[in-house]
mmCIF file of C-alpha atoms and ligand atoms in Angstrom:
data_model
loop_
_atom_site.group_PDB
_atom_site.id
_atom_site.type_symbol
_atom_site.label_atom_id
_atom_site.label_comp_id
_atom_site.label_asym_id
_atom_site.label_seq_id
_atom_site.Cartn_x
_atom_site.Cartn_y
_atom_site.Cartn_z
ATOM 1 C CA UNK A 22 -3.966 -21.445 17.227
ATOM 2 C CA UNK A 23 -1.630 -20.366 20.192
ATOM 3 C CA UNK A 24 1.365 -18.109 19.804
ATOM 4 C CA UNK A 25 4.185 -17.701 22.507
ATOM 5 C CA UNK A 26 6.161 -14.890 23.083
ATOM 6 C CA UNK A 27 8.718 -14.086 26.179
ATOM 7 C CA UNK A 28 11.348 -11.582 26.474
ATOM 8 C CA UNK A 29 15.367 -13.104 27.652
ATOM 9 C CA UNK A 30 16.130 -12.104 30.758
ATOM 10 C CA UNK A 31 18.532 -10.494 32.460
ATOM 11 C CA UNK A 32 20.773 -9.479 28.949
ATOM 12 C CA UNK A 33 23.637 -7.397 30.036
ATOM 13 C CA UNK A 34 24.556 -3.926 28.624
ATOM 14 C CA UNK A 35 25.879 -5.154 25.604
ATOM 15 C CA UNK A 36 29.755 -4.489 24.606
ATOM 16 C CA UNK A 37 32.006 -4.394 21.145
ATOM 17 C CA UNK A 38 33.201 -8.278 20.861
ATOM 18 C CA UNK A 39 30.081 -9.826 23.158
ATOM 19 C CA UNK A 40 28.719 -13.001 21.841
ATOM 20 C CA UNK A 41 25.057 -12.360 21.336
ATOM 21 C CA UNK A 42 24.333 -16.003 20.814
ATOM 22 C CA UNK A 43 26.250 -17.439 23.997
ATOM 23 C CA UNK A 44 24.124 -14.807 26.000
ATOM 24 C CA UNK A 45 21.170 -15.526 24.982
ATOM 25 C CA UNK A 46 21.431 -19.278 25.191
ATOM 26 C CA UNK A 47 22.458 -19.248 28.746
ATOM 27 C CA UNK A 48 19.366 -17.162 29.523
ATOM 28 C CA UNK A 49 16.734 -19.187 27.640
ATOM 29 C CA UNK A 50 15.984 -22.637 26.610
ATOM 30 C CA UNK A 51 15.822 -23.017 22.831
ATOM 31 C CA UNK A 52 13.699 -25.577 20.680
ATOM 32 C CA UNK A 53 13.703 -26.590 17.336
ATOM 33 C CA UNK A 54 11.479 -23.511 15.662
ATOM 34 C CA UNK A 55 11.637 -20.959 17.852
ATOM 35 C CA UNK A 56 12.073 -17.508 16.187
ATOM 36 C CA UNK A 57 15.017 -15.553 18.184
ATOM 37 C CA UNK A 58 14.150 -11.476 18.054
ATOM 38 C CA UNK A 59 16.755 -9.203 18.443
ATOM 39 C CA UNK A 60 16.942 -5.830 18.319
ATOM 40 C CA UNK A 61 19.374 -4.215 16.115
ATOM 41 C CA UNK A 62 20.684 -2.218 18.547
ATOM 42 C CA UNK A 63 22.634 -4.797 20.403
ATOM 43 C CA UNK A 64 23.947 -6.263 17.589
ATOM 44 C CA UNK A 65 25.589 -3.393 16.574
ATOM 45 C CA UNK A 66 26.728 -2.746 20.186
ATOM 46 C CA UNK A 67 28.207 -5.962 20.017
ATOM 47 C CA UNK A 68 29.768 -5.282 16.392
ATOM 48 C CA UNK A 69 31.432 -2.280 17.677
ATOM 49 C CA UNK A 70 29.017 -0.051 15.211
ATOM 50 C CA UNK A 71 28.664 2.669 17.610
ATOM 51 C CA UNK A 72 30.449 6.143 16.650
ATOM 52 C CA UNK A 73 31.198 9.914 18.303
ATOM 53 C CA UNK A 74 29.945 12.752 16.579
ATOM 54 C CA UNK A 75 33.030 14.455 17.276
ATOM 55 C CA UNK A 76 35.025 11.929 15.427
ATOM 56 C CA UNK A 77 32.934 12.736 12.100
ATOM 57 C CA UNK A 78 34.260 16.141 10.019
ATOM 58 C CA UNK A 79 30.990 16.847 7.911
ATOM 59 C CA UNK A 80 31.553 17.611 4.491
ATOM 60 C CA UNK A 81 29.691 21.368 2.984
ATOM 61 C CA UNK A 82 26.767 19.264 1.814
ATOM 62 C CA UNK A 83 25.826 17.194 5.222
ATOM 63 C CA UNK A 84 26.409 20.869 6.626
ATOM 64 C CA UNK A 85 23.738 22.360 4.522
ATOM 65 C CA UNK A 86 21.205 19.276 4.714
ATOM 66 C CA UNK A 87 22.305 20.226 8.895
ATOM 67 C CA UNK A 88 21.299 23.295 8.595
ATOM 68 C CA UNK A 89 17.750 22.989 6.635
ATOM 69 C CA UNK A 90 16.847 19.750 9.512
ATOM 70 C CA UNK A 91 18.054 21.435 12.730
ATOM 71 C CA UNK A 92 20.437 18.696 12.892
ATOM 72 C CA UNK A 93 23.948 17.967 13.731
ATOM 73 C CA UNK A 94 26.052 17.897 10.865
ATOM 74 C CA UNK A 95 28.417 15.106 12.191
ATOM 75 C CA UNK A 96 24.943 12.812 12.171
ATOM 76 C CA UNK A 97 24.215 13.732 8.938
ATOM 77 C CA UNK A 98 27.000 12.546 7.772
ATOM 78 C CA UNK A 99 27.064 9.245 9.545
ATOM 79 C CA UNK A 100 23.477 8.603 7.563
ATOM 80 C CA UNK A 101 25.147 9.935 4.102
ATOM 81 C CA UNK A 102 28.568 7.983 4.503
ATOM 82 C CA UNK A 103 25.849 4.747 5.348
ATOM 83 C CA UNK A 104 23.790 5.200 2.593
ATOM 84 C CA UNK A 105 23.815 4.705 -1.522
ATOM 85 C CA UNK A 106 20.881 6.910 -2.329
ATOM 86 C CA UNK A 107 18.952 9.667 -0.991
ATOM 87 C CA UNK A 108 15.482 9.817 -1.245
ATOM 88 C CA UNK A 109 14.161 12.601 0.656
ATOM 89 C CA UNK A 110 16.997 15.728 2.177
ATOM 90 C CA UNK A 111 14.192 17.709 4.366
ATOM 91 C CA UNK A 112 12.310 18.343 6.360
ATOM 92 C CA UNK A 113 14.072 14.673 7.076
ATOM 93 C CA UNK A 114 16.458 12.435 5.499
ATOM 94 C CA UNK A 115 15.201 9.306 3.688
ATOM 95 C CA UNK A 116 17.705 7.132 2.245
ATOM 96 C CA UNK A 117 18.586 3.710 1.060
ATOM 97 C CA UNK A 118 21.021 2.022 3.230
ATOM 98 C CA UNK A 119 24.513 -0.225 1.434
ATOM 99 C CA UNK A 120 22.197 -3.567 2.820
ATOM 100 C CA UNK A 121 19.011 -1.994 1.164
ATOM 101 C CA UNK A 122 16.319 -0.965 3.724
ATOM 102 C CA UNK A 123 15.084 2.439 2.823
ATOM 103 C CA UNK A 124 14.499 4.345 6.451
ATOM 104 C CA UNK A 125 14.656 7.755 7.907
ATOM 105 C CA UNK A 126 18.310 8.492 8.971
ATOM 106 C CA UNK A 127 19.814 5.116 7.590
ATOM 107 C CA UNK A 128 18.197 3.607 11.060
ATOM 108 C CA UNK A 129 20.798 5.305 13.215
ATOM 109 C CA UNK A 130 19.856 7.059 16.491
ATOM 110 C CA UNK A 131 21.569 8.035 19.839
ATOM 111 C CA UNK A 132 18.822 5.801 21.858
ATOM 112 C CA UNK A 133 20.059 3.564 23.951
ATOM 113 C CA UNK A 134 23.806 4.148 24.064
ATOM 114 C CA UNK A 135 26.143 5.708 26.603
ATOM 115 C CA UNK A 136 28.139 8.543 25.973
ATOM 116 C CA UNK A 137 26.764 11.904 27.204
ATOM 117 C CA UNK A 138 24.395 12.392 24.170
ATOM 118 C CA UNK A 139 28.035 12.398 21.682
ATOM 119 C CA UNK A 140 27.293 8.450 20.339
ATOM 120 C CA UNK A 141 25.473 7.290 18.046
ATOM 121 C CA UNK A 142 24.655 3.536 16.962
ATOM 122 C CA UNK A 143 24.724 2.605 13.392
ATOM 123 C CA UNK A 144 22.695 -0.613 11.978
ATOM 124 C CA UNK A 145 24.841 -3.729 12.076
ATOM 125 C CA UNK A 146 27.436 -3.555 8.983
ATOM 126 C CA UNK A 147 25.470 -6.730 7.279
ATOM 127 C CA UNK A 148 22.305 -7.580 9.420
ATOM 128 C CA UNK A 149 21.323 -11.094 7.627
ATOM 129 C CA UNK A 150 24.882 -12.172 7.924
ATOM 130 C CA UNK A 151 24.778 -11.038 11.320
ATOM 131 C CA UNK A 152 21.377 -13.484 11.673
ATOM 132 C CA UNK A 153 22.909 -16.257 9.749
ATOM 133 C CA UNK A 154 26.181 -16.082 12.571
ATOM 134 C CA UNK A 155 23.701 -15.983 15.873
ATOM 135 C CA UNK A 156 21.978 -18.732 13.978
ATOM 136 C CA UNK A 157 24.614 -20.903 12.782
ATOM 137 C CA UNK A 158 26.270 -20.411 16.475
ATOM 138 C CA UNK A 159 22.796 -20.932 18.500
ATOM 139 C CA UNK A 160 22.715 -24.180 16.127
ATOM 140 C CA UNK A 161 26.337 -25.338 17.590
ATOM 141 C CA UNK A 162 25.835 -23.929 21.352
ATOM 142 C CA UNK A 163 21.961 -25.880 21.532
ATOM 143 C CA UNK A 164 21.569 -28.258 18.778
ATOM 144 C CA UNK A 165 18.532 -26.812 18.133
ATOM 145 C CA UNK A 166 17.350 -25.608 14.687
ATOM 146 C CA UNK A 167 16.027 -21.871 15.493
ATOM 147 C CA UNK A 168 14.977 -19.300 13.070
ATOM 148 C CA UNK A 169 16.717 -15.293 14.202
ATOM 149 C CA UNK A 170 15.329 -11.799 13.081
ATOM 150 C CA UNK A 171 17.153 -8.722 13.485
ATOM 151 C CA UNK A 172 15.277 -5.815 14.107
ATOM 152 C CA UNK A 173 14.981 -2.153 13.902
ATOM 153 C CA UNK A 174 12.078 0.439 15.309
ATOM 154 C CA UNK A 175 10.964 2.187 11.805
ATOM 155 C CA UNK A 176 8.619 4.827 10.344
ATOM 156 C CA UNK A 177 6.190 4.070 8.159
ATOM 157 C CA UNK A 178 4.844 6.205 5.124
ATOM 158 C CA UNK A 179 1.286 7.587 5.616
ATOM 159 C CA UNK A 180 0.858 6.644 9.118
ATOM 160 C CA UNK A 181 1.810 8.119 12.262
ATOM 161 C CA UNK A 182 3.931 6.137 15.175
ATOM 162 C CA UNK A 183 6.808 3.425 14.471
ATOM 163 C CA UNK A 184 6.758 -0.049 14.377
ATOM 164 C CA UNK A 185 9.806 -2.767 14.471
ATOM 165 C CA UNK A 186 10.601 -4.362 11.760
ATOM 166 C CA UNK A 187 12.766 -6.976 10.186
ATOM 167 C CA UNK A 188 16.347 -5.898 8.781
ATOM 168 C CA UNK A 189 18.052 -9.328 9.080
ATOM 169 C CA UNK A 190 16.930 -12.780 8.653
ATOM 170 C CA UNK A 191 18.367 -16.198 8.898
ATOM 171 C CA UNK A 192 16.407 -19.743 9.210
ATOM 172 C CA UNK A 193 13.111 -17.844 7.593
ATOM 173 C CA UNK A 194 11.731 -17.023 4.532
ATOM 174 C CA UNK A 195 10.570 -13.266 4.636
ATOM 175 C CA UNK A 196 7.417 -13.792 3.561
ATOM 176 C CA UNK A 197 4.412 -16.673 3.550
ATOM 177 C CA UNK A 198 3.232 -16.694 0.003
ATOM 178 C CA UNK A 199 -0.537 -17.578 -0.357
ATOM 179 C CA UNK A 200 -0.547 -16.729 -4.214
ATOM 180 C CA UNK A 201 -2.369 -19.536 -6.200
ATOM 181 C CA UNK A 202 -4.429 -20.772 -2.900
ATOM 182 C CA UNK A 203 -8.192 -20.085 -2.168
ATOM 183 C CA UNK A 204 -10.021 -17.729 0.100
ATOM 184 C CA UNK A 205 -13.095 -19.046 1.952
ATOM 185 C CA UNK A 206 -15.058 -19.010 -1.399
ATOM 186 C CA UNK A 207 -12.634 -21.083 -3.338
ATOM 187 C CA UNK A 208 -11.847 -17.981 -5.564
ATOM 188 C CA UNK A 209 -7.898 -18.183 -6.285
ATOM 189 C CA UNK A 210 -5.650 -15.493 -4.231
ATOM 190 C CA UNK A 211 -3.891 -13.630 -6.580
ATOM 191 C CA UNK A 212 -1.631 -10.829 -4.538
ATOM 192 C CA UNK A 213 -1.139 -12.203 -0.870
ATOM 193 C CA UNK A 214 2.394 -12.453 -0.174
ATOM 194 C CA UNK A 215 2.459 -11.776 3.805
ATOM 195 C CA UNK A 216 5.706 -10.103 5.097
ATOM 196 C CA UNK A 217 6.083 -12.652 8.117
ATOM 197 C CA UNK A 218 9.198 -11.118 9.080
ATOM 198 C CA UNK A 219 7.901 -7.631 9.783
ATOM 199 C CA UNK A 220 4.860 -9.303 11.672
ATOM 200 C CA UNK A 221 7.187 -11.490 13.824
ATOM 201 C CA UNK A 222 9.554 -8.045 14.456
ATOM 202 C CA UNK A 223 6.624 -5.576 15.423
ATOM 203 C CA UNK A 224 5.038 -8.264 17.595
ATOM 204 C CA UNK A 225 8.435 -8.657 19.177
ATOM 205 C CA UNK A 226 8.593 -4.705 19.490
ATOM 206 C CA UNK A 227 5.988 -4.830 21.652
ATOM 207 C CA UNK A 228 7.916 -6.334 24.072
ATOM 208 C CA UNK A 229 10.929 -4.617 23.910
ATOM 209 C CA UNK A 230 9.746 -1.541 24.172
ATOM 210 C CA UNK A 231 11.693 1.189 22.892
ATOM 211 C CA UNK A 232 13.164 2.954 26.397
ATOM 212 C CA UNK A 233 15.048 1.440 29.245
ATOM 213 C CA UNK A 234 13.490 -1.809 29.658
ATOM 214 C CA UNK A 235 16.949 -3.539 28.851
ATOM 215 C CA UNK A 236 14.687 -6.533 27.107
ATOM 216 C CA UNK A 237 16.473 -6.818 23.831
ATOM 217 C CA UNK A 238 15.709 -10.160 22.718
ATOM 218 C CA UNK A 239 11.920 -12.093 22.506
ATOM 219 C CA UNK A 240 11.460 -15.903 21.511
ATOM 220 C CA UNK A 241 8.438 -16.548 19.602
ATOM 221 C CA UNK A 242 7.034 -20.331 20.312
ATOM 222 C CA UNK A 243 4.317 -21.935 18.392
ATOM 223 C CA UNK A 244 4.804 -21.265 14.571
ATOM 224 C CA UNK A 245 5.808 -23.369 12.166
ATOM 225 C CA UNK A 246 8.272 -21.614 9.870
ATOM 226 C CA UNK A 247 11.693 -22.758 9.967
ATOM 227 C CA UNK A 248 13.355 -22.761 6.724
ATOM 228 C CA UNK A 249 16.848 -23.609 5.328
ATOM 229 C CA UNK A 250 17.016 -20.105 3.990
ATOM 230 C CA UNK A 251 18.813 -16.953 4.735
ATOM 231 C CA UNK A 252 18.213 -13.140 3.900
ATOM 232 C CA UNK A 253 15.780 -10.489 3.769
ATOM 233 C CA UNK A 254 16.399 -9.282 0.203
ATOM 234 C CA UNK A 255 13.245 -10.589 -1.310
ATOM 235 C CA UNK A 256 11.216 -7.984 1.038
ATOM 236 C CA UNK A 257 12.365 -5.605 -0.591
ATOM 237 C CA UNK A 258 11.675 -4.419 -4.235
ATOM 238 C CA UNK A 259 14.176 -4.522 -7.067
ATOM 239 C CA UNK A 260 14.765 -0.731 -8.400
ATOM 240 C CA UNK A 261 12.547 -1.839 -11.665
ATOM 241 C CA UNK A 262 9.144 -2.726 -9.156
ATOM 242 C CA UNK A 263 8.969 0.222 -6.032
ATOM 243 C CA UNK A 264 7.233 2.912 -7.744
ATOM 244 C CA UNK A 265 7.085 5.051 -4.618
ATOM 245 C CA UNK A 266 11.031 5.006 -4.831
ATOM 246 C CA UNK A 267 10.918 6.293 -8.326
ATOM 247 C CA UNK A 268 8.494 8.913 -7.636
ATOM 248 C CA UNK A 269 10.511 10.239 -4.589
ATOM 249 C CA UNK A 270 13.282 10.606 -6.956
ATOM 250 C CA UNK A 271 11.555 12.025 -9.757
ATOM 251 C CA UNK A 272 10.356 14.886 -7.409
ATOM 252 C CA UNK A 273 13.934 15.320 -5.983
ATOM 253 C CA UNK A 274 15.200 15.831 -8.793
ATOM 254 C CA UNK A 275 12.478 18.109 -10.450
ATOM 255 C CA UNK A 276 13.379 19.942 -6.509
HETATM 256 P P1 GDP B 303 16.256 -0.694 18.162
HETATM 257 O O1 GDP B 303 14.772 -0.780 17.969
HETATM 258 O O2 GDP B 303 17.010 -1.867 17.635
HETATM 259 O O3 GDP B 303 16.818 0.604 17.658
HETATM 260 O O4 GDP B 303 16.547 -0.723 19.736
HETATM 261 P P2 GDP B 303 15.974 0.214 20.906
HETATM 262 O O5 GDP B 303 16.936 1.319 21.184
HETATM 263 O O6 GDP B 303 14.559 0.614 20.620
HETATM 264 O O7 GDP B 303 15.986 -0.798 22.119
HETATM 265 C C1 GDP B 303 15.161 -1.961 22.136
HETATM 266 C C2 GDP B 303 15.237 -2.615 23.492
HETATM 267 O O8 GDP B 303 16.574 -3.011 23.741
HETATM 268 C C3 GDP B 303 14.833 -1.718 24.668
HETATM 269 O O9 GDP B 303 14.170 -2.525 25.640
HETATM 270 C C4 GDP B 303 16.180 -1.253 25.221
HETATM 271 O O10 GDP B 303 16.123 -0.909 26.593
HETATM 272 C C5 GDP B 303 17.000 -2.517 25.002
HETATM 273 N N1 GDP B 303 18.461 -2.342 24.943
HETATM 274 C C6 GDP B 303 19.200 -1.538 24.145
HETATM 275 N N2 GDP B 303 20.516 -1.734 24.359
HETATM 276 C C7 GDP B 303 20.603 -2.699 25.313
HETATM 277 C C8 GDP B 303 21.684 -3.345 25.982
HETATM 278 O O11 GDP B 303 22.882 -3.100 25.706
HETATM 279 N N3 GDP B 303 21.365 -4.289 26.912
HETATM 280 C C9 GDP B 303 20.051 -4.592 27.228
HETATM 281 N N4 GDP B 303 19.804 -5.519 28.170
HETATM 282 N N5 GDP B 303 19.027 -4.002 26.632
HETATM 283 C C10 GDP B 303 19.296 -3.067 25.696
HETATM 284 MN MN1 MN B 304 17.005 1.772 15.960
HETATM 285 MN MN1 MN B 305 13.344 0.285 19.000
#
């Protein structure tokens, strides 16, 4: 088995109103199944997601959660007004974001953006409809049927160091269910359900890197997984199933 994976060249700094897709498809030549990677951060460049602390006025409680993370109080905000639920306050913020991906700090940073250290870049408003637009429009621009994930660098629970993974999806199913086939001693698999998405970001994070490369956007060549199917939200569990969210609220609110 052989897998492919280059970064686009040449992708400008990316501005509110650019046309990710048109970009990229003058820079590379798409087939039918290749997986576009691109990192959230351009797409919400391009959305116009990106914001100036000085613009925010913190309310008493994003002051106090300030305070207790020797943070600003304008970013706190930002990650309270983007969130529906907070899972951890401190020593860091853990929340759930409106689209559902539970991450330190809603997944908003001040990487990567211009602005003398005063903007910051939230996630794109609706990442898999942002993926189901590049893909639709790569699909008019090329004629080709590509699959697109939309990225973001996260932390993980109970391991050091960050890894990308997959926010948005379009032309994918999220994961590759092997449920109810056989390991190598023909006894049935019973839990397997591999994330592919996550697996396609972080190997795509590799090449990005997470500094000033300027190499938003990988192409991964040689898999078969093109689907008619949009959205992430099967990755991630319904309230009823994530027992680690429950018991991060129960202790919160025992706090
Ligand atoms: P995130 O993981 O989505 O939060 O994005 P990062 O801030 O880690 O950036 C990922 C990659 O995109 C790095 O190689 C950055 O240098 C690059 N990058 C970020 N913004 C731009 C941009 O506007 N243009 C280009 N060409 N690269 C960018
Ligand atoms: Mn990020
Ligand atoms: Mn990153």
């Amino acid at each position: 088995m052989n897998l492919n994976a280059v970064t686009v060249p040449d992708i400008p700094l990316i501005e509110s109103g650019d046309d990710l897709a048109e970009i990229i498809c003058k820079r590379v030549a798409l087939q039918d199944c290749d997986i576009v990677v691109v990192a959230s951060t351009i797409v919400a460049k391009a959305e116009g997601r990106i914001v100036r602390l000085q613009d925010i006025s913190p309310t008493k409680r994003a002051i106090a959660i300030a305070d207790a993370n020797e943070s600003d109080s304008g970013f706190i905000q930002a990650v309270l007004d983007e969130s529906v639920e907070t899972l951890i306050e401190s020593p860091f913020l853990l929340t759930k974001t409106r689209r559902g991906n539970i991450c330190v700090n809603a997944g908003i940073d001040g990487s990567n953006v211009d602005g003398d250290g005063d903007h910051i870049i939230l996630l794109p408003d609706d990442p898999d409809k942002s993926a189901k637009n590049m893909r639709a429009d790569m699909l008019s621009i090329t004629g080709k049927k590509v699959s697109v994930v939309i990225t973001d660098t996260n932390g993980r629970a109970f391991r050091d160091g960050q890894i990308g993974v997959a926010i948005g999806v379009s032309g994918i199913r999220p994961t590759r269910d092997w449920r109810g086939t056989c390991d190598l001693f023909g006894d049935v698999l019973e839990v397997a359900n591999e994330a592919i998405v996550d697996e396609l970001a972080s190997a795509a994070n590799l090449l990005f890197g997470e500094g000033c490369d300027g190499t938003p956007v990988v192409v991964i060549r040689g898999l078969d997984l093109y689907a008619e199917s949009d959205g992430i939200g099967s990755l991630y569990f319904p309230e009823s199933d994530d027992v680690i969210r429950r018991t991060l609220l129960t202790a919160k609110d025992e706090k």
